[in-house]
Amino acid sequence: MRSVQVDQGSSTESDGTTAPGRGGWLSGDRIRSAALAIIALSVLWRAQVASRGFLAADDYVMITQAAESDLTIEHLLTLYNNHLMPGGRLLTWLITEHVGMAYWPYVLLMAIGQAILGIAFFQLLRRLLQPSWLLLLPLGALMFSPLTLEATSWWAVGVNMLPMQIAMVLAVGAQVSYVQTRRKRHLVTLALSVLLGLVFFEKAILVVALVFLLTAALYADGGFFRTIWTTIRRWWPSWLLLTALSLGFLAAYLGSSESSLRRPASAGEVFSFITQMLGSTVVPGLVGGPWQWLGAGDGAPVAAPPELGTWVAWTIFVALVVATVRRRRRAGRAWLLLGSYLVLVAAMLAATRLGSTFSGVAGGVPRYVSDVVVVAAICLGVAVVGLARPSRVSGETAPPTVDTPPAAPEALPEPRDAAAPERSVPQAVAVPSGAAPPAGPTVPPAGATTPVLAESVRTGRPPQVVARLGVIHAEAPVDPEPERASETEPDATPPPASVTDSVPDGQAGEVRAPAVEPPPASPPDAGDASTPAAPSPETDEQPTRPDRRPPAGTRSDSLGPPPPGLLGPLPERYREAVNVMLALMLVAVCLGTVWTTSRYSDEWALKSSRSYIDTVRIEMASAPPDTVFFDGPVPDNVVPSLSWPYNLQSRFFRAFGTRPTYVDEADNVSVLDSLGRIQVATIVGSTIQPGPQEGCGYLVGSGQTVRMPLNEPRDDWHWVARIGYLSSADGTATLRFGTGTAEFPVKKGLNQRFFRIVGGGDAVELTVAGSDVSLCTNEIAIGNPAPKPE
């Protein structure tokens, strides 16, 4: 609602803020100051949790791919596990190129993303909801939710989810602004916001569905089909733009990706997934759970709430939904919005995660539903605080009135549809209380201002004009930033009765006398304002009625009555008990969040890869220059074997400052054990059976081939062979293993040789070439390198 009001009275507002210009940027708005404090606390706390851990699993694969590639379009558009994430690849490549394998740059980026998300979300709340201290509830729910811990600590998750969450907030804010103002520039912001999410994560395509569902739930009325049709018809430019954007992205993505769709094994698997996702993850996570975590190696832990905690979480959640729906009708649509988005997320997860090895725990992975927290926080704000009324804008002083004969008020034209052009509507001029209009025409005093006409409403019914002392009211959307109602000072001395429109007639300088209306039975509802008209006490969809005025001589609070608050019209005798119960519930949720976050922090701090890398760095710094290694996988608790070939040491250490040297053949080879220590290598696998020659084993002369059976056969694969021998002279030898052969040099004396060979079978054949060379061996092993037992 826009208003033109005379500046009078105190600058302190009823919601705890101070009008602009009365103090500094922070001191002038206590709600903003509290919100920034919440955001800062969340960012610092999450950064501390993240810094206790280290890189994990997929982080190393992305770093390795960045180290092996140049910064090209091909690299940026290469799918990772079927994910299109050019923005994430760009950031990873820049850090790998200029910093190497370090963790602190990723912690810093995730902290910055968390701060941007918090600030953007608070701005959305200020535009979407009524001014109230209760705005801090949805802000705190988003910034501290345990469901988003992975997104602020694990880079492989945060690089996808944080940009998507930011895109969700920015896109919703742009759509709300467009609904309120119809300014085309908000459509540009909407498109750019969706593109931001898609650049980092293809799942951000759900932002399009979220924008549509939110608009339909909060800004359209009627039954299901009428709501859908109204939403499509009234805001069709948004849907046309988002449809074109979505089709273009899907065509590009599906053309280069492989299908991730899977078929669930049974209906029971689907039911278990849904119950696990809702019962163990989403609902407990929204009220501070899951309180217990199940460790998952170097990766983030999985939610494992106790059964009692699950029931308590559901009780709190259902009580909140019931209480808010009983108080505000729009709350029901808000919770329906949350349920609809949950259905979309569950369907996507069920189609891509069930039927796989990890389907049994898919419903307990918080990162799969971390985007739901954004929607839940928005819905919580709408249900508890209520949608914002049309805002007020401070303006000029109303001109003095002139004495005119009373006349019937002039009807205001009603726009034909939501897209009707704007037209200036003459507004009422209030008559100061206690003073009757003069008998004749009056001359405006020097310095008096001209009447200021409020902007007409762009959608819905024509504005109802309400006049107060020094105030002209007319509902209208505001752009670009709606001012809070608290920033407009109410009248210090209200007149004894409300007055309605006074519209100038055809004669210049004449104004019709105001018509007095009786006050309403109760003040307007502080609930939703989903339509241009403000809600009445019976329903939040009725047009605004004039404000009730106290009788003459009655003491009036200059700040006006406080908003109903969370409890609504609760009888006074129950209010204290309910206040205590709500306070205890809020404290319990906060304590549960602290406990859950602390337990997550302890699990996240257990990083095998960090100690492994630190040990390798120390060992390499003190190793002799000629130390060489056979390539092999790093331990599974560092990078899982499913990530082959990126779990190989030669690729894992690609971004290292001092890398180990890897060879395919050498006389003496070292290996890294599971702790990262350098050890002398041996081969663990199949060995030849003892030879017939006493003191020699198998005697192989020059030009001869000797067959040596193994104690157990080997499959066709890439193996490493070790032969220990005693030779009479230098020469060469050839080892055959099934279809594979390997030639290696032979040195005079007692020596050994390691080399790679590809093949399989139950025996090996050895041939020696050279003049007067005879070779004895009883040590041939085919298998994998391993530390030699001490």
PDB file of N, CA and C in Angstrom, residues 459-490:
ATOM      1  N   THR A 459      -3.352  -4.598 -10.784  1.00  0.00           N
ATOM      2  CA  THR A 459      -4.106  -5.825 -10.969  1.00  0.00           C
ATOM      3  C   THR A 459      -5.280  -5.840 -10.014  1.00  0.00           C
ATOM      4  N   GLY A 460      -6.259  -6.641 -10.330  1.00  0.00           N
ATOM      5  CA  GLY A 460      -7.381  -6.852  -9.425  1.00  0.00           C
ATOM      6  C   GLY A 460      -8.319  -5.668  -9.414  1.00  0.00           C
ATOM      7  N   ARG A 461      -9.008  -5.511  -8.258  1.00  0.00           N
ATOM      8  CA  ARG A 461     -10.005  -4.463  -8.115  1.00  0.00           C
ATOM      9  C   ARG A 461      -9.354  -3.097  -8.014  1.00  0.00           C
ATOM     10  N   PRO A 462     -10.157  -2.010  -8.249  1.00  0.00           N
ATOM     11  CA  PRO A 462      -9.604  -0.668  -8.078  1.00  0.00           C
ATOM     12  C   PRO A 462      -9.303  -0.432  -6.619  1.00  0.00           C
ATOM     13  N   PRO A 463      -8.349   0.450  -6.298  1.00  0.00           N
ATOM     14  CA  PRO A 463      -7.968   0.672  -4.922  1.00  0.00           C
ATOM     15  C   PRO A 463      -9.074   1.339  -4.139  1.00  0.00           C
ATOM     16  N   GLN A 464      -9.187   0.907  -2.868  1.00  0.00           N
ATOM     17  CA  GLN A 464     -10.088   1.598  -1.984  1.00  0.00           C
ATOM     18  C   GLN A 464      -9.294   2.655  -1.251  1.00  0.00           C
ATOM     19  N   VAL A 465      -9.753   3.864  -1.279  1.00  0.00           N
ATOM     20  CA  VAL A 465      -8.992   4.981  -0.743  1.00  0.00           C
ATOM     21  C   VAL A 465      -9.444   5.258   0.670  1.00  0.00           C
ATOM     22  N   VAL A 466      -8.497   5.405   1.564  1.00  0.00           N
ATOM     23  CA  VAL A 466      -8.791   5.677   2.964  1.00  0.00           C
ATOM     24  C   VAL A 466      -8.021   6.910   3.368  1.00  0.00           C
ATOM     25  N   ALA A 467      -8.683   7.877   3.958  1.00  0.00           N
ATOM     26  CA  ALA A 467      -8.020   9.113   4.363  1.00  0.00           C
ATOM     27  C   ALA A 467      -7.901   9.174   5.861  1.00  0.00           C
ATOM     28  N   ARG A 468      -6.735   9.607   6.346  1.00  0.00           N
ATOM     29  CA  ARG A 468      -6.508   9.869   7.752  1.00  0.00           C
ATOM     30  C   ARG A 468      -5.962  11.282   7.890  1.00  0.00           C
ATOM     31  N   LEU A 469      -5.650  11.642   9.109  1.00  0.00           N
ATOM     32  CA  LEU A 469      -5.063  12.959   9.346  1.00  0.00           C
ATOM     33  C   LEU A 469      -3.713  13.041   8.662  1.00  0.00           C
ATOM     34  N   GLY A 470      -3.625  13.860   7.648  1.00  0.00           N
ATOM     35  CA  GLY A 470      -2.358  14.055   6.971  1.00  0.00           C
ATOM     36  C   GLY A 470      -1.921  12.868   6.158  1.00  0.00           C
ATOM     37  N   VAL A 471      -2.793  11.889   5.867  1.00  0.00           N
ATOM     38  CA  VAL A 471      -2.389  10.670   5.184  1.00  0.00           C
ATOM     39  C   VAL A 471      -3.339  10.400   4.031  1.00  0.00           C
ATOM     40  N   ILE A 472      -2.803  10.043   2.917  1.00  0.00           N
ATOM     41  CA  ILE A 472      -3.618   9.603   1.791  1.00  0.00           C
ATOM     42  C   ILE A 472      -3.186   8.186   1.467  1.00  0.00           C
ATOM     43  N   HIS A 473      -4.111   7.219   1.513  1.00  0.00           N
ATOM     44  CA  HIS A 473      -3.781   5.810   1.301  1.00  0.00           C
ATOM     45  C   HIS A 473      -4.372   5.330  -0.015  1.00  0.00           C
ATOM     46  N   ALA A 474      -3.606   4.539  -0.724  1.00  0.00           N
ATOM     47  CA  ALA A 474      -4.120   3.850  -1.901  1.00  0.00           C
ATOM     48  C   ALA A 474      -3.262   2.636  -2.128  1.00  0.00           C
ATOM     49  N   GLU A 475      -3.888   1.485  -2.287  1.00  0.00           N
ATOM     50  CA  GLU A 475      -3.120   0.261  -2.486  1.00  0.00           C
ATOM     51  C   GLU A 475      -2.473   0.276  -3.855  1.00  0.00           C
ATOM     52  N   ALA A 476      -1.193  -0.072  -3.876  1.00  0.00           N
ATOM     53  CA  ALA A 476      -0.490  -0.157  -5.148  1.00  0.00           C
ATOM     54  C   ALA A 476       0.790  -0.915  -4.928  1.00  0.00           C
ATOM     55  N   PRO A 477       1.250  -1.661  -5.911  1.00  0.00           N
ATOM     56  CA  PRO A 477       2.551  -2.306  -5.799  1.00  0.00           C
ATOM     57  C   PRO A 477       3.665  -1.288  -5.826  1.00  0.00           C
ATOM     58  N   VAL A 478       4.804  -1.696  -5.343  1.00  0.00           N
ATOM     59  CA  VAL A 478       5.936  -0.790  -5.234  1.00  0.00           C
ATOM     60  C   VAL A 478       7.136  -1.422  -5.904  1.00  0.00           C
ATOM     61  N   ASP A 479       7.913  -0.643  -6.549  1.00  0.00           N
ATOM     62  CA  ASP A 479       9.115  -1.130  -7.214  1.00  0.00           C
ATOM     63  C   ASP A 479      10.163  -0.039  -7.156  1.00  0.00           C
ATOM     64  N   PRO A 480      11.454  -0.294  -6.982  1.00  0.00           N
ATOM     65  CA  PRO A 480      11.981  -1.646  -6.976  1.00  0.00           C
ATOM     66  C   PRO A 480      11.995  -2.325  -5.616  1.00  0.00           C
ATOM     67  N   GLU A 481      11.917  -1.577  -4.545  1.00  0.00           N
ATOM     68  CA  GLU A 481      12.045  -2.164  -3.219  1.00  0.00           C
ATOM     69  C   GLU A 481      10.930  -1.633  -2.342  1.00  0.00           C
ATOM     70  N   PRO A 482       9.992  -2.481  -1.907  1.00  0.00           N
ATOM     71  CA  PRO A 482       8.892  -1.963  -1.100  1.00  0.00           C
ATOM     72  C   PRO A 482       9.372  -1.546   0.267  1.00  0.00           C
ATOM     73  N   GLU A 483       8.968  -0.338   0.685  1.00  0.00           N
ATOM     74  CA  GLU A 483       9.348   0.103   2.025  1.00  0.00           C
ATOM     75  C   GLU A 483       8.499  -0.611   3.047  1.00  0.00           C
ATOM     76  N   ARG A 484       9.064  -0.879   4.209  1.00  0.00           N
ATOM     77  CA  ARG A 484       8.348  -1.556   5.259  1.00  0.00           C
ATOM     78  C   ARG A 484       7.280  -0.638   5.816  1.00  0.00           C
ATOM     79  N   ALA A 485       6.175  -1.238   6.224  1.00  0.00           N
ATOM     80  CA  ALA A 485       5.096  -0.447   6.792  1.00  0.00           C
ATOM     81  C   ALA A 485       5.532   0.226   8.065  1.00  0.00           C
ATOM     82  N   SER A 486       6.528  -0.371   8.728  1.00  0.00           N
ATOM     83  CA  SER A 486       7.007   0.204   9.982  1.00  0.00           C
ATOM     84  C   SER A 486       7.754   1.500   9.772  1.00  0.00           C
ATOM     85  N   GLU A 487       8.171   1.788   8.531  1.00  0.00           N
ATOM     86  CA  GLU A 487       8.936   2.994   8.293  1.00  0.00           C
ATOM     87  C   GLU A 487       8.036   4.210   8.089  1.00  0.00           C
ATOM     88  N   THR A 488       6.722   4.000   8.081  1.00  0.00           N
ATOM     89  CA  THR A 488       5.791   5.102   7.934  1.00  0.00           C
ATOM     90  C   THR A 488       5.151   5.361   9.270  1.00  0.00           C
ATOM     91  N   GLU A 489       5.286   6.561   9.774  1.00  0.00           N
ATOM     92  CA  GLU A 489       4.807   6.846  11.108  1.00  0.00           C
ATOM     93  C   GLU A 489       3.296   7.051  11.107  1.00  0.00           C
ATOM     94  N   PRO A 490       2.604   6.362  12.017  1.00  0.00           N
ATOM     95  CA  PRO A 490       1.164   6.584  12.102  1.00  0.00           C
ATOM     96  C   PRO A 490       0.829   7.926  12.713  1.00  0.00           C
TER      97      PRO A 490
END
